[in-house]
Coordinates of C-alpha atoms and ligand atoms in Angstrom, one line a residue:
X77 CA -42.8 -17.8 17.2
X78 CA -38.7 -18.0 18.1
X79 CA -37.0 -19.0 15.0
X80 CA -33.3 -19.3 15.7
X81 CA -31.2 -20.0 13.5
X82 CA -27.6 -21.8 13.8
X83 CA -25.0 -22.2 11.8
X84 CA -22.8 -25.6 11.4
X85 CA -19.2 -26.0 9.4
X86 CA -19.4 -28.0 6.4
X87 CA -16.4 -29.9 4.6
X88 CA -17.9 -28.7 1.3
X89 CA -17.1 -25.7 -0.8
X90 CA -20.2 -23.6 0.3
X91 CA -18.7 -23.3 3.7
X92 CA -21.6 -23.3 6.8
X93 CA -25.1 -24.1 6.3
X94 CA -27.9 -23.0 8.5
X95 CA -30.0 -24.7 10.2
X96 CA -33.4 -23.5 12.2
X97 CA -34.6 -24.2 15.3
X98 CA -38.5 -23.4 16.5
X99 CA -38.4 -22.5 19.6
X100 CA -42.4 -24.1 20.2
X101 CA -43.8 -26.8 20.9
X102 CA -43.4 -29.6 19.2
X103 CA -39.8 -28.5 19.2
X104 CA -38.8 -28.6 15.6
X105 CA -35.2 -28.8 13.8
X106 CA -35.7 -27.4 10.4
X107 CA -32.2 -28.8 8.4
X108 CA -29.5 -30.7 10.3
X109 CA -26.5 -30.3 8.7
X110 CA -23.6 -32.5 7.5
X111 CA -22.8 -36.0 9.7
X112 CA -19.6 -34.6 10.7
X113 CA -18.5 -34.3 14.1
X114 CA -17.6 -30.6 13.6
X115 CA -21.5 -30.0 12.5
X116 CA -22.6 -32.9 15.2
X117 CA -21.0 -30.5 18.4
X118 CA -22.3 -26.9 16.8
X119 CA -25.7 -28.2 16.7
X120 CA -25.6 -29.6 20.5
X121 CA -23.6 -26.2 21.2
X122 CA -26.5 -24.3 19.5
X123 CA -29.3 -25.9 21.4
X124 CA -26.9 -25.5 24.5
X125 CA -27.5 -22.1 24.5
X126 CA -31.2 -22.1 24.4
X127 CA -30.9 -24.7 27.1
X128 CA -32.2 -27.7 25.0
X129 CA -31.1 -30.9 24.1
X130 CA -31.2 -32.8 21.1
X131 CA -33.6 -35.2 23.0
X132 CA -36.2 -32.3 22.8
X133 CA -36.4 -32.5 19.0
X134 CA -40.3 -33.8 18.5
X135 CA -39.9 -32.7 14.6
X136 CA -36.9 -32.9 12.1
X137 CA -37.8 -30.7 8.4
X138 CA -35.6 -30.8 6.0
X139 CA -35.8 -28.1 3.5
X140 CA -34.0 -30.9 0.9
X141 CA -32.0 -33.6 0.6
X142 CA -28.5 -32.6 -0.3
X143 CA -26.0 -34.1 2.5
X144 CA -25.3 -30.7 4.3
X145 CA -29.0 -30.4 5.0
X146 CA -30.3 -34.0 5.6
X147 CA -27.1 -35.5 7.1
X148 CA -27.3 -35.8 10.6
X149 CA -31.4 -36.4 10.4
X150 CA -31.0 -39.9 11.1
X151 CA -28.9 -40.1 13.7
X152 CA -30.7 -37.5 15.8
X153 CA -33.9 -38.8 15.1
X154 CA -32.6 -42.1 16.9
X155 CA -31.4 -39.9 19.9
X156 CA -34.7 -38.1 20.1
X157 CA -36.2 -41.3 20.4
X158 CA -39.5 -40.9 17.9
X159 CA -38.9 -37.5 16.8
X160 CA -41.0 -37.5 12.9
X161 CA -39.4 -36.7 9.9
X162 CA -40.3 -34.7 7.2
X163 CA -39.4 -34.1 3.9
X164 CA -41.1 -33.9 0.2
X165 CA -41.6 -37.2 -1.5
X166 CA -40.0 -35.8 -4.6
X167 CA -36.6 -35.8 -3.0
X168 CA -34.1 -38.4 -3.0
X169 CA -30.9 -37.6 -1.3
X170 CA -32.0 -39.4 1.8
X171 CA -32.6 -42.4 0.1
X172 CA -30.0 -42.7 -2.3
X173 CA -27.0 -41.3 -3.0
X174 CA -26.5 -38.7 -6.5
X175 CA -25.6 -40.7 -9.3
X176 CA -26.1 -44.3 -7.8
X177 CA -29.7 -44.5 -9.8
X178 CA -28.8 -45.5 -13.6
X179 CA -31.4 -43.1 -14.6
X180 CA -29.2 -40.2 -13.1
X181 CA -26.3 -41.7 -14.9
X182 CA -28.5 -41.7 -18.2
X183 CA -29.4 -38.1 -17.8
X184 CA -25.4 -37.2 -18.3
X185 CA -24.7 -39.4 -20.8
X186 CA -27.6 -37.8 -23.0
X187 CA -26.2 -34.1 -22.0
X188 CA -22.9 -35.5 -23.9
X189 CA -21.1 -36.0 -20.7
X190 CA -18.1 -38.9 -21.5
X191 CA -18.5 -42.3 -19.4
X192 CA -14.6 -41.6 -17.9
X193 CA -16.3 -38.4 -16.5
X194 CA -19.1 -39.9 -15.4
X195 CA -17.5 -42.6 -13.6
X196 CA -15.3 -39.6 -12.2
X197 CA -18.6 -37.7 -10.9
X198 CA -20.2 -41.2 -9.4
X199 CA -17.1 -41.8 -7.7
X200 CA -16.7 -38.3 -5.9
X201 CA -20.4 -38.6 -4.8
X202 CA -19.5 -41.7 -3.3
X203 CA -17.7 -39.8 -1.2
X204 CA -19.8 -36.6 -0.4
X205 CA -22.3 -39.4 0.8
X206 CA -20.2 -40.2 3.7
X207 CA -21.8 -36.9 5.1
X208 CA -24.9 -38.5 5.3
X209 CA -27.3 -41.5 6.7
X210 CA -30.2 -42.8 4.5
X211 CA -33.1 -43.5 5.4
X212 CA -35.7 -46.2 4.3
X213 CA -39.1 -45.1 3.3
X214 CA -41.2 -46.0 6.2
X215 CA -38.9 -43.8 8.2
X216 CA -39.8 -40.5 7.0
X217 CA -43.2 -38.6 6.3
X218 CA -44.0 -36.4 3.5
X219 CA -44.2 -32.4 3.5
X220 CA -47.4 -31.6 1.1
X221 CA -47.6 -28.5 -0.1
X222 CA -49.9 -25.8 1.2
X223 CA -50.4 -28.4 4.5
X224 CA -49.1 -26.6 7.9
X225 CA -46.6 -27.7 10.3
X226 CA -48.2 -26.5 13.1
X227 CA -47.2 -25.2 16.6
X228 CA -49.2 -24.2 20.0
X229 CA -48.6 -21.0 18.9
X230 CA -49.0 -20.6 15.3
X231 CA -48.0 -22.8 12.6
X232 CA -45.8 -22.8 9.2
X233 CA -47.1 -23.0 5.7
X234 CA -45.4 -25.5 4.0
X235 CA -44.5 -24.2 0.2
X236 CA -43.3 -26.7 -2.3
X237 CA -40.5 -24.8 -4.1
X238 CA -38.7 -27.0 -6.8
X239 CA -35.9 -25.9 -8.7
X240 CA -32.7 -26.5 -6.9
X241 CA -34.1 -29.9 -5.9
X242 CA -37.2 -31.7 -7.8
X243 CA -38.8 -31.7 -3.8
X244 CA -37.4 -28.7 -2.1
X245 CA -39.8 -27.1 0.5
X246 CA -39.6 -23.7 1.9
X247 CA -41.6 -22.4 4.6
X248 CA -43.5 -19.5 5.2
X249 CA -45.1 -17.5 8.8
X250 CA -47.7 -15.6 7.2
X251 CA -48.0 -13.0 10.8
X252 CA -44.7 -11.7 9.6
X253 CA -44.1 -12.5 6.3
X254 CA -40.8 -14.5 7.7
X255 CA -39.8 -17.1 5.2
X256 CA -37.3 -20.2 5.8
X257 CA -36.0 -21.5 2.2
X258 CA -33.4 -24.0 2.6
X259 CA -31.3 -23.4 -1.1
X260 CA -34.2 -21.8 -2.9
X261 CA -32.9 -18.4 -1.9
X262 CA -29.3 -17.3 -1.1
X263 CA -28.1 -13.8 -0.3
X264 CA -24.7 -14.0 -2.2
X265 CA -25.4 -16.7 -4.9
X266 CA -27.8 -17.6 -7.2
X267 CA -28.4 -21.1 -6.1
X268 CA -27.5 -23.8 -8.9
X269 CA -30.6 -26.0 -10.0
X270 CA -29.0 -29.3 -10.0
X271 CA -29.3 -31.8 -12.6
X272 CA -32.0 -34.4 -11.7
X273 CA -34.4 -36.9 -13.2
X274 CA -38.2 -35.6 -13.2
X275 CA -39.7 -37.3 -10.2
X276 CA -42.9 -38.3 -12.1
X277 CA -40.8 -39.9 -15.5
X278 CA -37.3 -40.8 -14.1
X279 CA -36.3 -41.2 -18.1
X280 CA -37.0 -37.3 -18.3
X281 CA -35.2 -34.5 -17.1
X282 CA -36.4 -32.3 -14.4
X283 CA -37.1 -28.7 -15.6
X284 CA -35.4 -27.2 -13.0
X285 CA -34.6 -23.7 -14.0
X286 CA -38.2 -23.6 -15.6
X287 CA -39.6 -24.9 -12.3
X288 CA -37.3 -22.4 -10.1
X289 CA -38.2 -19.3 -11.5
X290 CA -42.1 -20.1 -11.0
X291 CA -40.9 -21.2 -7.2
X292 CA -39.8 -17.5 -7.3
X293 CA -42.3 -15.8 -8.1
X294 CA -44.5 -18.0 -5.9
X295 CA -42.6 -16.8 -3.0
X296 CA -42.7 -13.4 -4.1
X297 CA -46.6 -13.1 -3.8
X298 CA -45.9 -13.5 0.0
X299 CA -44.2 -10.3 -0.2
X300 CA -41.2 -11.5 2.2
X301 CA -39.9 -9.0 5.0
X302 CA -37.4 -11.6 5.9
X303 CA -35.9 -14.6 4.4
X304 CA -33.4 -17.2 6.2
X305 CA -31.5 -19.4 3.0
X306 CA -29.6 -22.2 3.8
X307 CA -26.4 -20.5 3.1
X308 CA -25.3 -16.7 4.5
X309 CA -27.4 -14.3 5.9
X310 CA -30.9 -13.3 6.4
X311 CA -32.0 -11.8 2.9
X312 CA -34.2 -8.6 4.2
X313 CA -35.2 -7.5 0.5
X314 CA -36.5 -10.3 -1.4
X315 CA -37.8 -8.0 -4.4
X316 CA -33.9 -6.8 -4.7
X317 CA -33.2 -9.7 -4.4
X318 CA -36.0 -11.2 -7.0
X319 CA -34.6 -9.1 -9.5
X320 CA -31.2 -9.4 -9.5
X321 CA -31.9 -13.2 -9.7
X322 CA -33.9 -12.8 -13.1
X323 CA -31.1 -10.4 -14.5
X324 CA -28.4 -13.3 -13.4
X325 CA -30.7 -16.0 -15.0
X326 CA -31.2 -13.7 -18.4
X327 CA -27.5 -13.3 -18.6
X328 CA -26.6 -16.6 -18.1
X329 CA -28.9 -17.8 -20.8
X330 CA -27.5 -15.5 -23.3
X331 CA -23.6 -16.5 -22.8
X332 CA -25.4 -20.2 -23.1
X333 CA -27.0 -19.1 -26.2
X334 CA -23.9 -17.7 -27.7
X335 CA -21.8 -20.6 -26.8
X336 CA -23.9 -23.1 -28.9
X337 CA -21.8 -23.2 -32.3
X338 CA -23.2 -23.3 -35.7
X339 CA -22.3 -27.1 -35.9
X340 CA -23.9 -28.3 -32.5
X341 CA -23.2 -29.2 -29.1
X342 CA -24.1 -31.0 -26.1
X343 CA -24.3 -29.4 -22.8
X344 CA -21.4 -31.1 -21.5
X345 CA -19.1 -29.2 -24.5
X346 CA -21.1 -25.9 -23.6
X347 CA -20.5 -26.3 -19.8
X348 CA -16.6 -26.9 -20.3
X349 CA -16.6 -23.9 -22.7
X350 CA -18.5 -21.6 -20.1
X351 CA -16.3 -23.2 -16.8
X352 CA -13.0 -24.3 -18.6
X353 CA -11.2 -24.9 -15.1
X354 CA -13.7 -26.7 -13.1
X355 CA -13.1 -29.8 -12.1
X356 CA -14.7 -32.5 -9.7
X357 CA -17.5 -32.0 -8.3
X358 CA -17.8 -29.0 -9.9
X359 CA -17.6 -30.3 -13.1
X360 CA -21.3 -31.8 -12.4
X361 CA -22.9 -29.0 -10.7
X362 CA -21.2 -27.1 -14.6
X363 CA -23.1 -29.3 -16.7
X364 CA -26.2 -28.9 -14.5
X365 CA -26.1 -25.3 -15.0
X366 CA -25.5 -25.5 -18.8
X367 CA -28.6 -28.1 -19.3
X368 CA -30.7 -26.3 -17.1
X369 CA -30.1 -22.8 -18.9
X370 CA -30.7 -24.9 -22.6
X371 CA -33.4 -26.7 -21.7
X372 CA -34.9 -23.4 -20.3
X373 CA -33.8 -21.4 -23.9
X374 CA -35.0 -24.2 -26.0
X375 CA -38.6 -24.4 -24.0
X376 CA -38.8 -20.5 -25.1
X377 CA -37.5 -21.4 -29.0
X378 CA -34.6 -19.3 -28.8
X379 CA -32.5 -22.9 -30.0
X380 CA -32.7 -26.2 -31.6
X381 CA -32.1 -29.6 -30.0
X382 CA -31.9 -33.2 -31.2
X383 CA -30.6 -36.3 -30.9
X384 CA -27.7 -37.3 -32.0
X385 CA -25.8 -40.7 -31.1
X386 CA -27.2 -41.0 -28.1
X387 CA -26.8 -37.2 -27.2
X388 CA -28.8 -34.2 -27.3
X389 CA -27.2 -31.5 -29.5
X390 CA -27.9 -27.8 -29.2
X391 CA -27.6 -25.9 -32.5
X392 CA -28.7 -22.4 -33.0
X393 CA -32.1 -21.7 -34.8
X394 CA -31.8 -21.1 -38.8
X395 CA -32.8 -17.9 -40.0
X396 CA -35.1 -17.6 -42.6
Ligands
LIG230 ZN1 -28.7 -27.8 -1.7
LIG231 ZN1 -27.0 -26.2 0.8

């Protein structure tokens, strides 16, 4: 099986994202990239040079729904006539934009963040959807975990891996233990599980750290020689790679911990002490970060939560 990747510019901080082509029949675009043009012409430039043309594409798999994956999936879908789409029914970024659903909204207002900041966040992500087409929901299939995609030569085992999204999907070839993981796994960063309602109870929050660290170890027990992310190279030691993850995520829940004062705080106060100079978008993917690592150290009763005003207030645990 030829998986070949190609790598498109994006407007966003990350820089390029990669997307994967599978070189077998049915022809099958795994990511799509931004809608930019820039993205648009290195895609057609990329299947150029395999001598394809975007009106090959039987199959479109997005890994997840964030714009620089999902973007262009619409509007090559219409050229390659009735190419299928797939993607995990727990995602929402091709439906909707971030923060347009009052439930999101909610979700920040609880973590403590203030309505000018919301308003702030909504706005920018008004923008960042520019970089992508929606979709309506019979337009789309869904990827089930476990289920195949399958080839005339050999076939990928779809693997449900939340935790950056609610419904991100990696995929695995089990001949060579070659794995294609969208934003689960990144060689240079550890990729930031974004804030999100739980797909099942929109009024909850998704555990996302919780739910990435299982994802994980999941794909550890593949015992990966090769991984392609979503962003940077080809990661060619996934236990390294494992590890130094966990170490990051341990670290990171300890300068949470100790940034929780005696008196209390919300996430949004925690994520402003831990990043004071973000701002925009960056401000949201912050406060993601900070619930995600106190909703992870308050599952394992290392601290306290509870409502206060509307807003959920970390305090440290009394000591007897
Ligand atoms: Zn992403
Ligand atoms: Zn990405």
């Amino acid at each position: 099986m030829r998986i070949i990747p190609i790598s498109l510019p994006t407007p966003f901080y990350i820089g390029p994202v990669n997307v994967y082509l599978i070189a077998e029949e049915p022809l099958t675009l795994i990511d799509t990239g931004p809608k930019t043009k820039e993205a648009n012409e290195a895609l057609r430039e990329g299947l150029r040079r395999e001598r394809l043309r975007v009106s090959d594409i039987r199959r479109i798999v997005l890994t997840h729904a964030h714009e620089d994956h999902c973007g262009l999936a619409r509007s090559l879908r219409d050229e390659a006539k009735d190419a299928e789409v797939l993607i995990h029914n727990w995602e929402t970024g091709h439906r909707i934009g971030r923060l347009e659903d009052a439930s999101h909204r909610d979700l920040l207002a609880r973590a403590g963040v203030p309505d000018s900041e919301i308003e702030t966040m909504r706005r920018i992500y008004e923008e960042v959807r520019r970089y992508a087409d929606s979709f309506a929901d019979h337009e789309y299939g869904g990827l089930r975990d476990e289920a195949e995609l399958e080839f005339t030569n050999g076939a990928l085992r779809i693997i449900h891996t939340p935790g950056h999204t609610p419904g991100s999907c990696s995929f695995v070839r089990e001949a060579d233990r070659t794995v294609i993981a969208g934003d689960c796994v990144l060689k240079r960063i550890t990729p930031n599980p974004v804030l999100s309602p739980d797909p099942i109870d929109p009024s909850k929050r998704f555990p996302s750290l919780a739910e990435y660290l299982v994802s994980l170890a999941r794909l550890r027990t593949f015992a990966p020689t090769l991984v392609h992310g979503g962003h940077g190279a080809p990661v060619n030691d996934y236990e390294e790679l494992f590890n130094r993850y966990l170490r990051a995520i341990r670290e990171r829940q300890a300068e949470v911990i100790r940034l929780v004062p005696k008196a209390g705080a919300s996430a949004w106060d925690v994520s402003r002490d831990m990043f004071p100079e973000t701002d925009d978008v960056h401000r949201f993917l912050a406060v993601s970060e900070a619930v995600a690592h106190l909703d992870l150290a308050h599952s394992e009763g290392k601290i306290a939560v509870e409502m206060s005003g509307g807003r959920e207030v970390y305090r440290q645990l009394a000591v007897n």
